[in-house]
PDB file of C-alpha atoms and ligand atoms in Angstrom:
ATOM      1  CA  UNK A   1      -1.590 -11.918   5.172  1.00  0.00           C
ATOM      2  CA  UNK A   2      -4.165 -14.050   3.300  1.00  0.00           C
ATOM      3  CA  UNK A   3      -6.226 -13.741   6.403  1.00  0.00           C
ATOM      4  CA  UNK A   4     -10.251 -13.387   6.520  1.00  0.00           C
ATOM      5  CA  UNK A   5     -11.026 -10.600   4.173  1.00  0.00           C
ATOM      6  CA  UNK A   6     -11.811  -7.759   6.328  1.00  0.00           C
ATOM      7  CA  UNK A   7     -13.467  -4.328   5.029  1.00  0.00           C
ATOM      8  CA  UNK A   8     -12.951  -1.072   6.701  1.00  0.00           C
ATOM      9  CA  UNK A   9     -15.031   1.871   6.023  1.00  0.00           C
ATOM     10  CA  UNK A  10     -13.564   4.903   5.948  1.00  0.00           C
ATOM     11  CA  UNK A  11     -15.869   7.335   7.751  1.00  0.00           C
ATOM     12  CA  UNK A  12     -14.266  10.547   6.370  1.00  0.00           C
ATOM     13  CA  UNK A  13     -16.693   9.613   3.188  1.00  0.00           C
ATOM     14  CA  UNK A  14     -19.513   9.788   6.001  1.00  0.00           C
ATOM     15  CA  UNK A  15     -21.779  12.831   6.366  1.00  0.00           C
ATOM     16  CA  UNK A  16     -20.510  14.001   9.016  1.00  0.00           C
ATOM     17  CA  UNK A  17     -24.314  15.736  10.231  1.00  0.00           C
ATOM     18  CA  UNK A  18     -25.463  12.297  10.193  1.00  0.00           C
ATOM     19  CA  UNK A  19     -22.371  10.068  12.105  1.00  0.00           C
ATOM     20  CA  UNK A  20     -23.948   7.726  14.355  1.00  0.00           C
ATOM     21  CA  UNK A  21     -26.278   6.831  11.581  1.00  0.00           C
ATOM     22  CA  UNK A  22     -24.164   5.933   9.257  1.00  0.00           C
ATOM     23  CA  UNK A  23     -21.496   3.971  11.313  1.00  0.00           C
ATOM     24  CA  UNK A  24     -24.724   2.110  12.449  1.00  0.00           C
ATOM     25  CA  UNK A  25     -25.755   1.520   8.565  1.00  0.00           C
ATOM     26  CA  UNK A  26     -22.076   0.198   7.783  1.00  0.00           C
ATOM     27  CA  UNK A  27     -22.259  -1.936  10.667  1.00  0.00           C
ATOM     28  CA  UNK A  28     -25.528  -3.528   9.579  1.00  0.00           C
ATOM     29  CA  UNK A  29     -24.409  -4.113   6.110  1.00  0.00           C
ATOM     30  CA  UNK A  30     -21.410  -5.939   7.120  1.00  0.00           C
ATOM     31  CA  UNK A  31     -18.521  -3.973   7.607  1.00  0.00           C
ATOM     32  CA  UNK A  32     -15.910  -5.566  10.105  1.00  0.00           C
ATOM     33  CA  UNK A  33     -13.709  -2.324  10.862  1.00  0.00           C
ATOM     34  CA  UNK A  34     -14.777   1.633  11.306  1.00  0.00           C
ATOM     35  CA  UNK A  35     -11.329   3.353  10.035  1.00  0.00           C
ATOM     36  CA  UNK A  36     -10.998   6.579  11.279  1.00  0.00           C
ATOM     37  CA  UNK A  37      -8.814   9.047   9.218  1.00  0.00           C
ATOM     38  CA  UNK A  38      -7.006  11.281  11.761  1.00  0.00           C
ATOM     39  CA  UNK A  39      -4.997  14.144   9.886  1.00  0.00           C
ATOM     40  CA  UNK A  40      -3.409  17.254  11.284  1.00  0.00           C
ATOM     41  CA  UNK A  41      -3.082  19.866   8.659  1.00  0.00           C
ATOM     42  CA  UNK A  42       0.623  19.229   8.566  1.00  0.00           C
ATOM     43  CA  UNK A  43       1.776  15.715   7.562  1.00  0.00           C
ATOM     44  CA  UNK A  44      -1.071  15.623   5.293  1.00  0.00           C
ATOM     45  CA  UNK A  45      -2.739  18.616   3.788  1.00  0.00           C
ATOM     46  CA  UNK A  46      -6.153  18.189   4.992  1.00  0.00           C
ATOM     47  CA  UNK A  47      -7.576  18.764   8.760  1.00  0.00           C
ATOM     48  CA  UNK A  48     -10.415  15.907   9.939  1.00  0.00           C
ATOM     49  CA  UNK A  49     -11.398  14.728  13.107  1.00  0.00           C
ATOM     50  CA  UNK A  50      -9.086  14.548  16.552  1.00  0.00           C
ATOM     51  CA  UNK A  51      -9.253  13.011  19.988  1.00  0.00           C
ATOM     52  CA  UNK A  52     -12.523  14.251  20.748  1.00  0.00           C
ATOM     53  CA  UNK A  53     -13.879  12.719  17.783  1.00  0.00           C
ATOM     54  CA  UNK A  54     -12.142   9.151  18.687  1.00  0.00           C
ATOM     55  CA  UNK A  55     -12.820   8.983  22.156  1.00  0.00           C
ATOM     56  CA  UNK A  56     -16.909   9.529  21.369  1.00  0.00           C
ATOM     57  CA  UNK A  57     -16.725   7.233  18.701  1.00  0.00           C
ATOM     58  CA  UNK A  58     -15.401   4.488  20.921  1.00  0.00           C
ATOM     59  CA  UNK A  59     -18.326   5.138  22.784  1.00  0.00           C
ATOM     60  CA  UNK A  60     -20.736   4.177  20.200  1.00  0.00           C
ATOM     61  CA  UNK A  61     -19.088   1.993  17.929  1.00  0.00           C
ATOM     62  CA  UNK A  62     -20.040  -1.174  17.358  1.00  0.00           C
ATOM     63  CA  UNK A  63     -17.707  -2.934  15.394  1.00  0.00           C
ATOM     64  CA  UNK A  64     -13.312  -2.505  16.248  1.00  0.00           C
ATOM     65  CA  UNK A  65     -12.517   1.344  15.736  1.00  0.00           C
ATOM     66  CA  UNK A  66      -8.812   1.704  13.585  1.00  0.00           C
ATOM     67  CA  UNK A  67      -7.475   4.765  13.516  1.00  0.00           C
ATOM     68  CA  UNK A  68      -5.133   5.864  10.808  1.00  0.00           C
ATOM     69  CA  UNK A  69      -2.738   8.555  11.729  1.00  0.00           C
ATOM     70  CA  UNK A  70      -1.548  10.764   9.061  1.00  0.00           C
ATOM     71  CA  UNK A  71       0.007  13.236  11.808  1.00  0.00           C
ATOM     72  CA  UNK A  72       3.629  14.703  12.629  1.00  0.00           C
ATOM     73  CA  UNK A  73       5.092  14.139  15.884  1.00  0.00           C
ATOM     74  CA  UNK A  74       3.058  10.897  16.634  1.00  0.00           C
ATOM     75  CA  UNK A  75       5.154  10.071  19.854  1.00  0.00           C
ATOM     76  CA  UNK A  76       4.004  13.351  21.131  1.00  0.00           C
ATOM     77  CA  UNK A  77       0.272  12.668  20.105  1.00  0.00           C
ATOM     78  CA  UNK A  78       0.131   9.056  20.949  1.00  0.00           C
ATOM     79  CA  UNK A  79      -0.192   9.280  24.777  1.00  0.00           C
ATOM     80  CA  UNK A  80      -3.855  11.147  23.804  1.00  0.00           C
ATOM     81  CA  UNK A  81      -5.129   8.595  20.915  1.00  0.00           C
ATOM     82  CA  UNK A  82      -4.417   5.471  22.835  1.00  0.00           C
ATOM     83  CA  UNK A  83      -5.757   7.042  25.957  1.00  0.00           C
ATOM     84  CA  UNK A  84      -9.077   7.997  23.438  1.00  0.00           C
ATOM     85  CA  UNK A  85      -9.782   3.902  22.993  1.00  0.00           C
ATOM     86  CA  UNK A  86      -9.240   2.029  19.710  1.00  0.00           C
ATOM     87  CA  UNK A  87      -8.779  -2.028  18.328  1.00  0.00           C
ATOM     88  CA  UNK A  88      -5.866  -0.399  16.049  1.00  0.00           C
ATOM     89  CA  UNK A  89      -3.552   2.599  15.846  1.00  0.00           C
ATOM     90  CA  UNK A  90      -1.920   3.068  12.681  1.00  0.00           C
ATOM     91  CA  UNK A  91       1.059   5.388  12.637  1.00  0.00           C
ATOM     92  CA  UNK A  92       3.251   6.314   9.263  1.00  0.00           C
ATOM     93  CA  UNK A  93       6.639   5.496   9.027  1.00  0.00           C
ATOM     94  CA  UNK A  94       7.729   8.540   7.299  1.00  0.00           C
ATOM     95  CA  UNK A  95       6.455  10.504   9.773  1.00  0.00           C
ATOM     96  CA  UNK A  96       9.539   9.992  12.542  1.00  0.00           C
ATOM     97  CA  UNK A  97      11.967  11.853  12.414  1.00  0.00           C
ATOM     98  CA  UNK A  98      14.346   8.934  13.491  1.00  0.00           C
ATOM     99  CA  UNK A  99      12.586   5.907  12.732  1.00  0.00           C
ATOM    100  CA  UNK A 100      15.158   3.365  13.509  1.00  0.00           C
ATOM    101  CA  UNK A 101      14.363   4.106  17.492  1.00  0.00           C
ATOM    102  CA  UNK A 102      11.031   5.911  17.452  1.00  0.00           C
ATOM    103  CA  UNK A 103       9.325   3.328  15.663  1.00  0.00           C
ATOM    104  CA  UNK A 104      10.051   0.896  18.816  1.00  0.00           C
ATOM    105  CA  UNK A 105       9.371   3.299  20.564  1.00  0.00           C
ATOM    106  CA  UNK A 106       5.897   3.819  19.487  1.00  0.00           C
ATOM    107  CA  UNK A 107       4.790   0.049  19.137  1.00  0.00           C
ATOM    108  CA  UNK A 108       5.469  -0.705  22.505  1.00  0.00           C
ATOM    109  CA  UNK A 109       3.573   2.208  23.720  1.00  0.00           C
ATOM    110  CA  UNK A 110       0.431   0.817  21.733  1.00  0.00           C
ATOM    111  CA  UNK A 111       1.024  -2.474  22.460  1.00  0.00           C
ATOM    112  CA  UNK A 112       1.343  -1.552  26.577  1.00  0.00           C
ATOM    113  CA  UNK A 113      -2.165  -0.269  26.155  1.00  0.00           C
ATOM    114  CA  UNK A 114      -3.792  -3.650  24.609  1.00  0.00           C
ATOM    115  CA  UNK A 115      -3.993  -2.102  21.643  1.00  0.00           C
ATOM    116  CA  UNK A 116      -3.047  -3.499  17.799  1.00  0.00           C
ATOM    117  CA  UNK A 117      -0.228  -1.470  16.297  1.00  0.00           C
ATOM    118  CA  UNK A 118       0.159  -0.901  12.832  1.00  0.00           C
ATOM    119  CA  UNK A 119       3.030   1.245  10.314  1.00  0.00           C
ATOM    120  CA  UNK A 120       2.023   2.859   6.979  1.00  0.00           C
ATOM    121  CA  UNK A 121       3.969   3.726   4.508  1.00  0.00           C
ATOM    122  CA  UNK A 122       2.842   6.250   1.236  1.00  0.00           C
ATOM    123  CA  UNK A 123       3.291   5.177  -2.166  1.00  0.00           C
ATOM    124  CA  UNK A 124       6.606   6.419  -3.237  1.00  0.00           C
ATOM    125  CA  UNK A 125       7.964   5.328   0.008  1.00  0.00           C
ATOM    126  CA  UNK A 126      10.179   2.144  -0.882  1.00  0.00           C
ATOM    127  CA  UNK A 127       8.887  -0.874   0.323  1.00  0.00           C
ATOM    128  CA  UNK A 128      12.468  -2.411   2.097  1.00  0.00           C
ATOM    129  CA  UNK A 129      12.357   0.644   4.131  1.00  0.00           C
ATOM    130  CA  UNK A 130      10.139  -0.969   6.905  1.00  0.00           C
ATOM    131  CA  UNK A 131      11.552  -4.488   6.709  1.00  0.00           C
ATOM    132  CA  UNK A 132      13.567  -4.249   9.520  1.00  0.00           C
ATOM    133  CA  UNK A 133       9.956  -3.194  11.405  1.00  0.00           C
ATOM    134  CA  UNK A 134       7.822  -5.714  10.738  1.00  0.00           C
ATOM    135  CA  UNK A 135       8.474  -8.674  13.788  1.00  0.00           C
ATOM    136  CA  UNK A 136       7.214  -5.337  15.716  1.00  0.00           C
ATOM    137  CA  UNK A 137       4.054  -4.705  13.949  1.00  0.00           C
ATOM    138  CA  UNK A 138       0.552  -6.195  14.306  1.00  0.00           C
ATOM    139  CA  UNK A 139      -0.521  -5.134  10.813  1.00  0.00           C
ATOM    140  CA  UNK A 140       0.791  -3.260   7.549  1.00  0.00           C
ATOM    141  CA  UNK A 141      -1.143  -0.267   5.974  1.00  0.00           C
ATOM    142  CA  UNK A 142      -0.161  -0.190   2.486  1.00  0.00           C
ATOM    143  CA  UNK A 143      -1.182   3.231   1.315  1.00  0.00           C
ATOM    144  CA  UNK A 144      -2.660   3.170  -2.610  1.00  0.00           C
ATOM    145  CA  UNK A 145      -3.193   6.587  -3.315  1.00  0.00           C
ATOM    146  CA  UNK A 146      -1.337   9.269  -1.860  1.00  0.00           C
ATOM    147  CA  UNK A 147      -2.456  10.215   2.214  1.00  0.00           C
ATOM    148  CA  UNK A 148      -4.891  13.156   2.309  1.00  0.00           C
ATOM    149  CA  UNK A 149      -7.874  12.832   0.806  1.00  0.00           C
ATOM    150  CA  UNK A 150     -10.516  10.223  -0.059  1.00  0.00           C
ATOM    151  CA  UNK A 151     -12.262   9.504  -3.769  1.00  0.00           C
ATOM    152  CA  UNK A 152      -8.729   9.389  -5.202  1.00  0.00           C
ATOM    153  CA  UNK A 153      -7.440   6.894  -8.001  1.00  0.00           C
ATOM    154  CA  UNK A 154      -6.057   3.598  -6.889  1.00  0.00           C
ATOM    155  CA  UNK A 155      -2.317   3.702  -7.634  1.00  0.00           C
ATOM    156  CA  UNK A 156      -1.710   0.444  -9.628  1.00  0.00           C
ATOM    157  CA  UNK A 157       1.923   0.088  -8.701  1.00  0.00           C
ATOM    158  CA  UNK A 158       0.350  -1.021  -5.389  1.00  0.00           C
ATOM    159  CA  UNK A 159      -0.140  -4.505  -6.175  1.00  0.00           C
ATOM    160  CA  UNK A 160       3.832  -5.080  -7.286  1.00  0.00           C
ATOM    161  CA  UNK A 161       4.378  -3.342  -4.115  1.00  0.00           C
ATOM    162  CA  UNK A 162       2.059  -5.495  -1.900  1.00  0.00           C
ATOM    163  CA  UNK A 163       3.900  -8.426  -3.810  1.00  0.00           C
ATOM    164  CA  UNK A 164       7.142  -7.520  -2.316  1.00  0.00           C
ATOM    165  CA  UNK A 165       5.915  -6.625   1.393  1.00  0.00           C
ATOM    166  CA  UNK A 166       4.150 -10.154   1.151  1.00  0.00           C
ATOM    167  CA  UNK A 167       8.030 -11.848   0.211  1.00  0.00           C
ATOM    168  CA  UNK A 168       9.551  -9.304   3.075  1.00  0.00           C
ATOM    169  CA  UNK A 169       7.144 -10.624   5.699  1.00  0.00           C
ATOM    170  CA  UNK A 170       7.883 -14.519   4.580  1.00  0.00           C
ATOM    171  CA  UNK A 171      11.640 -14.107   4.668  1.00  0.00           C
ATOM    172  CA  UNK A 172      10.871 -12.553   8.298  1.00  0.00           C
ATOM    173  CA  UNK A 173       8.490 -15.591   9.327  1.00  0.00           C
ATOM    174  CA  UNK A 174       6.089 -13.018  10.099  1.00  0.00           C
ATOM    175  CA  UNK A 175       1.976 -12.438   8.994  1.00  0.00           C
ATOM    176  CA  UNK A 176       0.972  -9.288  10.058  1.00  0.00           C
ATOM    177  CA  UNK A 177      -2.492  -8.006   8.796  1.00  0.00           C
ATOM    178  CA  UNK A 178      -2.151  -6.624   5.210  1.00  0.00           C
ATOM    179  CA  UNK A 179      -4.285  -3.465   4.865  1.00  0.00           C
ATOM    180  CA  UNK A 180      -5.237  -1.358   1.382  1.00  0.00           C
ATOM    181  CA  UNK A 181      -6.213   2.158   1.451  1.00  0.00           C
ATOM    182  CA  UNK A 182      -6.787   4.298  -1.194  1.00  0.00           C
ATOM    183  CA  UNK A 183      -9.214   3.855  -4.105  1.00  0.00           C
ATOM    184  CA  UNK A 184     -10.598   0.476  -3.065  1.00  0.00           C
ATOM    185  CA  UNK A 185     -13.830  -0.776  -5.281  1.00  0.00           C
ATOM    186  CA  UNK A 186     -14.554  -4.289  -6.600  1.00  0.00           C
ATOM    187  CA  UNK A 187     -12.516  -3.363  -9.893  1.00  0.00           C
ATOM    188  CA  UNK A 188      -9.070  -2.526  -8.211  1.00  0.00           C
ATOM    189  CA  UNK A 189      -9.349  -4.924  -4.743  1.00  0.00           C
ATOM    190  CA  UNK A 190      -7.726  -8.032  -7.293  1.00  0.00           C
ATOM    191  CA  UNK A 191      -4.013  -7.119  -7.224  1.00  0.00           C
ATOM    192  CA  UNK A 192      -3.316  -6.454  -4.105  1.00  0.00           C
ATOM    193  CA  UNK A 193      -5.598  -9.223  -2.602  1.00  0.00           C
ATOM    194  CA  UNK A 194      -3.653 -11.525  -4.921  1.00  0.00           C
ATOM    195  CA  UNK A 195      -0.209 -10.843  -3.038  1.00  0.00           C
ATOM    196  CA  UNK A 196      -2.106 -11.475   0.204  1.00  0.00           C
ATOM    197  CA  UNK A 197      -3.798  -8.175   1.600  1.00  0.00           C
ATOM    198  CA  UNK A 198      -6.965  -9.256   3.393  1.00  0.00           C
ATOM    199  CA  UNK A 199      -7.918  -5.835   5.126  1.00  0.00           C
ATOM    200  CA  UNK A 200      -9.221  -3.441   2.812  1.00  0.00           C
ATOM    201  CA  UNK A 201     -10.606   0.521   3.684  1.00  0.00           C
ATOM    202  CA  UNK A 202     -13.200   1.614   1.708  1.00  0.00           C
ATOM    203  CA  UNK A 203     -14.117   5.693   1.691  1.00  0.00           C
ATOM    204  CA  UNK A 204     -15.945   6.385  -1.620  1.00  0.00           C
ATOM    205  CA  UNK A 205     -17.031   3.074  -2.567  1.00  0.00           C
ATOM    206  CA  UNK A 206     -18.794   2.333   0.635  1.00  0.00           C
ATOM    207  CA  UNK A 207     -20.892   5.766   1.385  1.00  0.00           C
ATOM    208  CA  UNK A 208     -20.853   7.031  -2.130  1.00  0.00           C
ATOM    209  CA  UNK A 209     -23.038   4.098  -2.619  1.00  0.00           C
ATOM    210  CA  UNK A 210     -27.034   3.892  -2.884  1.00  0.00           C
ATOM    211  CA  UNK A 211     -25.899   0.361  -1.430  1.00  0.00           C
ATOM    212  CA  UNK A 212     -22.977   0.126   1.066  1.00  0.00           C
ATOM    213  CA  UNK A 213     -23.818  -3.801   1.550  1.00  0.00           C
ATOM    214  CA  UNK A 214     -23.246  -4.689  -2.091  1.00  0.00           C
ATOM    215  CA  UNK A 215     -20.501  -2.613  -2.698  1.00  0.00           C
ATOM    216  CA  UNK A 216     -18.929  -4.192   0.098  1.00  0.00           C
ATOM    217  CA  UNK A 217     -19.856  -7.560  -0.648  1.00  0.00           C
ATOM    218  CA  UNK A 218     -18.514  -7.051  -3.656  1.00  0.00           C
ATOM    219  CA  UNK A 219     -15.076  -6.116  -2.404  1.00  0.00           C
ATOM    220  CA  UNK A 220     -15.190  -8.787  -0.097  1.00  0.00           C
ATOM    221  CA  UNK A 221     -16.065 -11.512  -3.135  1.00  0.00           C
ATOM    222  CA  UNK A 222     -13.342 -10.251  -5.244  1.00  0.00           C
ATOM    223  CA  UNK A 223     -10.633 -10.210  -2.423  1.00  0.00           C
ATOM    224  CA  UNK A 224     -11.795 -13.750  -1.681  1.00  0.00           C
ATOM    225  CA  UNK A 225     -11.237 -14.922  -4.903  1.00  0.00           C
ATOM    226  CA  UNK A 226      -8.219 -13.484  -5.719  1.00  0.00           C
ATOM    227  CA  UNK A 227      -6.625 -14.837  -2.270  1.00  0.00           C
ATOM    228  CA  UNK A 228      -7.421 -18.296  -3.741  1.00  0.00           C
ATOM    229  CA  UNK A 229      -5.457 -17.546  -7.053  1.00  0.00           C
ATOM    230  CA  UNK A 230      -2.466 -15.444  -4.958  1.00  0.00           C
ATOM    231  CA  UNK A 231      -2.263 -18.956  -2.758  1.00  0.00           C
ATOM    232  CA  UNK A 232      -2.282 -21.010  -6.095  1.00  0.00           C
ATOM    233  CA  UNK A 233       0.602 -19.102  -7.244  1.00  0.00           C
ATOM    234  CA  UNK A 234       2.722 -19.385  -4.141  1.00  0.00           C
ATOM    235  CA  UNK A 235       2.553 -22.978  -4.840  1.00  0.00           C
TER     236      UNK A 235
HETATM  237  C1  LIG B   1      -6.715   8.794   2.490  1.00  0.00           C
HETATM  238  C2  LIG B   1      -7.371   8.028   3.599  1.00  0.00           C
HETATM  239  C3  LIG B   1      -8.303   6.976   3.122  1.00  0.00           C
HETATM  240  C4  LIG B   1      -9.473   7.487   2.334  1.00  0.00           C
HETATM  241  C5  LIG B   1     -10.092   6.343   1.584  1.00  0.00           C
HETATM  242  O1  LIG B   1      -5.717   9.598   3.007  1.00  0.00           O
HETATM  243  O2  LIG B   1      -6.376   7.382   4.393  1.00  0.00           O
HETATM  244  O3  LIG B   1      -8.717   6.148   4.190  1.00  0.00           O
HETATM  245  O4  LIG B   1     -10.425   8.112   3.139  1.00  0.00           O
HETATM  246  O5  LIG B   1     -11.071   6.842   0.706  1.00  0.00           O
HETATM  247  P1  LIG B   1     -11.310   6.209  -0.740  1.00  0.00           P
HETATM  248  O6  LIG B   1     -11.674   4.772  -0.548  1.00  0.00           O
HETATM  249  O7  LIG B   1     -12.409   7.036  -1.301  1.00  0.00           O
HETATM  250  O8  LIG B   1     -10.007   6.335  -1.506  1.00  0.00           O
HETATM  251 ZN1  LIG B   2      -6.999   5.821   5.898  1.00  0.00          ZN
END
């Protein structure tokens, strides 16, 4: 929470023929994360990249590798992704079936492997429901469109939203990481940075760019300057 900005391409926006090039032209234009989009077909209604993918990419990568898991069953798939490498593993909240003891559950099992641990939640999934999670969590993926696909619309409710995750966390005396996903550009990065997100993916905006490093300079600037006015107002 009104950490460092931090931007996070999302490779699914990559061309896929051309991987290792592009994470390498991210990485030179000043990204800080590579987020990896894993979906199964199932929680989401898309298919991407699996294991295989994550444990290569780990290989390679030279910047942190977070992967975001928009999968069912993720105590049953976690054993494989944390055993694959990664800085972060992101899991979704709605995706337990009973969250109140799988959610433990599944933070401790990232955390045992050195590994940053993160919940999600979608956009019509009330805020309060992860309160009770968040002393557990190393970071909080706010979702902004709904999971699935990239080159969606930012969902503008998600800066009231980020608002009241940001009081949630200070009643807890916690800070986790605030991450944004979902229709992140210069134009919609404000509200959200405002109520203290300072991690924000970028699909789209970055590759769809003829210039990754200004777009995500640009992200960067705005975030920065709306952290300044979100501080101001917390005064
Ligand atoms: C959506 C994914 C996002 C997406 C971001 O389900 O989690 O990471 O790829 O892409 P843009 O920035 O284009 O919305
Ligand atoms: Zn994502």
């Amino acid at each position: 929470m009104f950490g460092n900005v931090k931007i996070a391409p999302s490779i699914l926006s990559a061309d896929f023929m051309q991987m290792a090039r592009d994470i390498q032209m991210i990485a030179d234009a000043g990204a800080d994360w590579i987020h990896v989009d894993v979906m199964d077909g199932h929680f989401v209604p898309n298919l991407t990249m699996g294991v295989p993918f994550v444990k290569d990419l780990n290989r390679i990568a030279p910047l942190p590798v977070d992967v975001h898991l928009m999968i069912d069953n993720p105590l049953r798939e976690l054993p494989w992704f944390i055993e694959a490498g990664a800085y972060s593993i992101t899991v979704h909240y709605e995706a337990f079936e009973h969250p109140e003891t799988e959610i433990s559950q599944a933070m401790n099992m990232i955390h045992d492997a050195g590994i940053k641990a993160a919940l999600s939640l979608k956009p019509d999934t009330p805020v309060d429901d992860i309160a009770s999670y968040l002393p557990q969590v190393d970071m909080v993926l706010m979702m902004s469109v709904y999971p699935g696909f990239s080159g969606q619309s930012y969902i503008p409710e998600s800066g009231p939203r980020t608002q009241r995750l940001a009081q949630l966390c200070r009643q807890a005396g916690v800070a986790p990481i605030i991450q944004v996903d979902g229709g992140i550009k210069e134009a919609t990065v404000g509200d959200t940075a405002r109520a203290g997100a300072d991690c924000f993916v970028m699909g789209s905006a970055c590759f769809g760019s003829d210039d990754s490093a200004a777009a995500m300079a640009a992200v960067r600037a705005a975030a920065t300057q709306a952290h300044v006015q979100g501080k101001e107002e917390l005064r």
